[in-house]
JSON list of C-alpha atoms in Angstrom, two decimals:
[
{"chain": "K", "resi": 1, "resn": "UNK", "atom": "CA", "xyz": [-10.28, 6.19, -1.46]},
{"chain": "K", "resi": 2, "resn": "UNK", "atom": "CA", "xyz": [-7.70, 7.70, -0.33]},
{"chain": "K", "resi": 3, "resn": "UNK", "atom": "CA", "xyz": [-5.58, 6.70, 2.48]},
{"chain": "K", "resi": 4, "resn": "UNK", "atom": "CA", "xyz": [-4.74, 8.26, 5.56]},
{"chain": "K", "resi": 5, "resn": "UNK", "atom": "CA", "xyz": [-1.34, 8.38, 7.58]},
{"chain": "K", "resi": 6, "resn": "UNK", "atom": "CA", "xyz": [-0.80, 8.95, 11.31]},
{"chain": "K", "resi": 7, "resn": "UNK", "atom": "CA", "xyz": [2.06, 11.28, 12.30]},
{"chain": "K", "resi": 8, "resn": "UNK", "atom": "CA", "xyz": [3.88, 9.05, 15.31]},
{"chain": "K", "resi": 9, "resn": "UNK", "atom": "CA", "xyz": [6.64, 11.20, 15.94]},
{"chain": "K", "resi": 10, "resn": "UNK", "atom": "CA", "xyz": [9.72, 8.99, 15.27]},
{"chain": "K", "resi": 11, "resn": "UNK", "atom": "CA", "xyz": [12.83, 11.27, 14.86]},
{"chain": "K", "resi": 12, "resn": "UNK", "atom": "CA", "xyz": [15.48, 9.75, 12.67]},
{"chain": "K", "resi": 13, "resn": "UNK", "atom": "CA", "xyz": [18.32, 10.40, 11.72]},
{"chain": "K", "resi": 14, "resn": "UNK", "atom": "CA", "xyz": [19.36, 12.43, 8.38]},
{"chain": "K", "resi": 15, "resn": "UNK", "atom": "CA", "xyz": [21.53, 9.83, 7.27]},
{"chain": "K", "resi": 16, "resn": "UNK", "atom": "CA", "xyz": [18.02, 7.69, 7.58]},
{"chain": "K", "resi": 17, "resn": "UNK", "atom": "CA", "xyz": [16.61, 10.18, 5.82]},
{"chain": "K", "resi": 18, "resn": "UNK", "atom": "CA", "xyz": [18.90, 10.16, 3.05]},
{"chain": "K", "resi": 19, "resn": "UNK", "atom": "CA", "xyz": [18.64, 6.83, 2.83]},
{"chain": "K", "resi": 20, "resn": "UNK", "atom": "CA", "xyz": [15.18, 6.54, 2.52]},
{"chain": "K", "resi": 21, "resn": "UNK", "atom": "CA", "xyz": [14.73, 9.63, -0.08]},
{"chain": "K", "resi": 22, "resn": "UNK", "atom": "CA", "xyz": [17.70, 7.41, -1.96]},
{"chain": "K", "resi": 23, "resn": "UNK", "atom": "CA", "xyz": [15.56, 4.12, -1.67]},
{"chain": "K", "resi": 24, "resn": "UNK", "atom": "CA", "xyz": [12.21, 6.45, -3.27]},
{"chain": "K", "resi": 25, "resn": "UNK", "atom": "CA", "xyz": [13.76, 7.45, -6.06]},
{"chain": "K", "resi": 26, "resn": "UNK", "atom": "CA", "xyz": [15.18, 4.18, -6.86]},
{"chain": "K", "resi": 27, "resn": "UNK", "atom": "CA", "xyz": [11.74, 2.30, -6.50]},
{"chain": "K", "resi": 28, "resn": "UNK", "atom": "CA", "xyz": [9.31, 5.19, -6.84]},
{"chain": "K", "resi": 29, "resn": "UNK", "atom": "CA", "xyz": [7.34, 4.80, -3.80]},
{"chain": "K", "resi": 30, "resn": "UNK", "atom": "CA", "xyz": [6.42, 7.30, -1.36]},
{"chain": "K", "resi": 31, "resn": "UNK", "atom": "CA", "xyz": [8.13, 7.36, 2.04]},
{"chain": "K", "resi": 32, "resn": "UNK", "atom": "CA", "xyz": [5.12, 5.51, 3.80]},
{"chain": "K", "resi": 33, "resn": "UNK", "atom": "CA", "xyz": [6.32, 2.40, 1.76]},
{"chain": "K", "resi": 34, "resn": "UNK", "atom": "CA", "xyz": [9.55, 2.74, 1.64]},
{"chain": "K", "resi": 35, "resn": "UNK", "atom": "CA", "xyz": [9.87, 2.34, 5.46]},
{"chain": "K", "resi": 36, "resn": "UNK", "atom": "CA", "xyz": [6.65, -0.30, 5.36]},
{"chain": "K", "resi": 37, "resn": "UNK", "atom": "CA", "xyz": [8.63, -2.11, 2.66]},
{"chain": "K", "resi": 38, "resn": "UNK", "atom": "CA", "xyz": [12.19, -1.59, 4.71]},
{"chain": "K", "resi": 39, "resn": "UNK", "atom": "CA", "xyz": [10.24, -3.16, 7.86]},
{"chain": "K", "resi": 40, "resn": "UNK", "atom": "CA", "xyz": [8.83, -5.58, 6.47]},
{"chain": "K", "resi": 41, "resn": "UNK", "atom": "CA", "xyz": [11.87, -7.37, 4.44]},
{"chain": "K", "resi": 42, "resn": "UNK", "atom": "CA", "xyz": [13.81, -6.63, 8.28]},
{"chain": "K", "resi": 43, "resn": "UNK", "atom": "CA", "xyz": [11.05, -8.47, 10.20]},
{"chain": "K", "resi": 44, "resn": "UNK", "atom": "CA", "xyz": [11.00, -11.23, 7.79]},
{"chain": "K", "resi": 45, "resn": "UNK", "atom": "CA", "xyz": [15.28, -11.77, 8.12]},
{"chain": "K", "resi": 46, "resn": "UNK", "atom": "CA", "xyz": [14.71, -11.71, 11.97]},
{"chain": "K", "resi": 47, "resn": "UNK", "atom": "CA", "xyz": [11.78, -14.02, 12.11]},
{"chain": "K", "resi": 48, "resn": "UNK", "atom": "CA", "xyz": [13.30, -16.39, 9.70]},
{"chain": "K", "resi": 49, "resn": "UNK", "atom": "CA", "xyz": [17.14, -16.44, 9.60]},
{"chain": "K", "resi": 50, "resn": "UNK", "atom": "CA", "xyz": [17.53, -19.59, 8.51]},
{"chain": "K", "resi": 51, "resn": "UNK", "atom": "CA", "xyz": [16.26, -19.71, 5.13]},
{"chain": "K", "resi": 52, "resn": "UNK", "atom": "CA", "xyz": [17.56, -16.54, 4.12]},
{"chain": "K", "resi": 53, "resn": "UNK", "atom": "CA", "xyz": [20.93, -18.08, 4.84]},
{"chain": "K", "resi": 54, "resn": "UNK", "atom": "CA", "xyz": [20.21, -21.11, 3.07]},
{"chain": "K", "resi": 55, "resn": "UNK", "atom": "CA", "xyz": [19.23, -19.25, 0.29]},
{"chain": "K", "resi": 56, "resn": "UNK", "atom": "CA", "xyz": [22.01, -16.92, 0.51]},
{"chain": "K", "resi": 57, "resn": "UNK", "atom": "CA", "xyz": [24.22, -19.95, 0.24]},
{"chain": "K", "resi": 58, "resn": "UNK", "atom": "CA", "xyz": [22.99, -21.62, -3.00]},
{"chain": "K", "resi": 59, "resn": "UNK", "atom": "CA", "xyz": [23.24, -18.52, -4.86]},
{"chain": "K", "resi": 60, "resn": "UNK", "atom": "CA", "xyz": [27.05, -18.40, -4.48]}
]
């Protein structure tokens, strides 16, 4: 099945865009996951801070 995306109408800007064709090519995805991929990992350092520091500190 296939799935179905809603235009929202977010305007960004080209050096966004560049970075996001940059980040497809690089993983292969199309741009619907790149940005649900780019979201995601951002939500994830905002919601938990702390252990991404921790763990930022024992791999040094």
């Amino acid at each position: 099945m296939k799935s179905t995306t809603i235009a929202r109408g977010y305007r960004l800007k080209a050096s966004t865009h560049m970075l996001i064709k940059k980040i497809q090519a690089e993983l292969n995805l199309n741009q619907d996951k790149v940005i649900r991929r780019a979201v995601k990992l951002y939500y994830n350092s905002i919601k938990n801070p702390k252990a991404k520091n921790a763990e930022a500190k024992k791999n040094e």
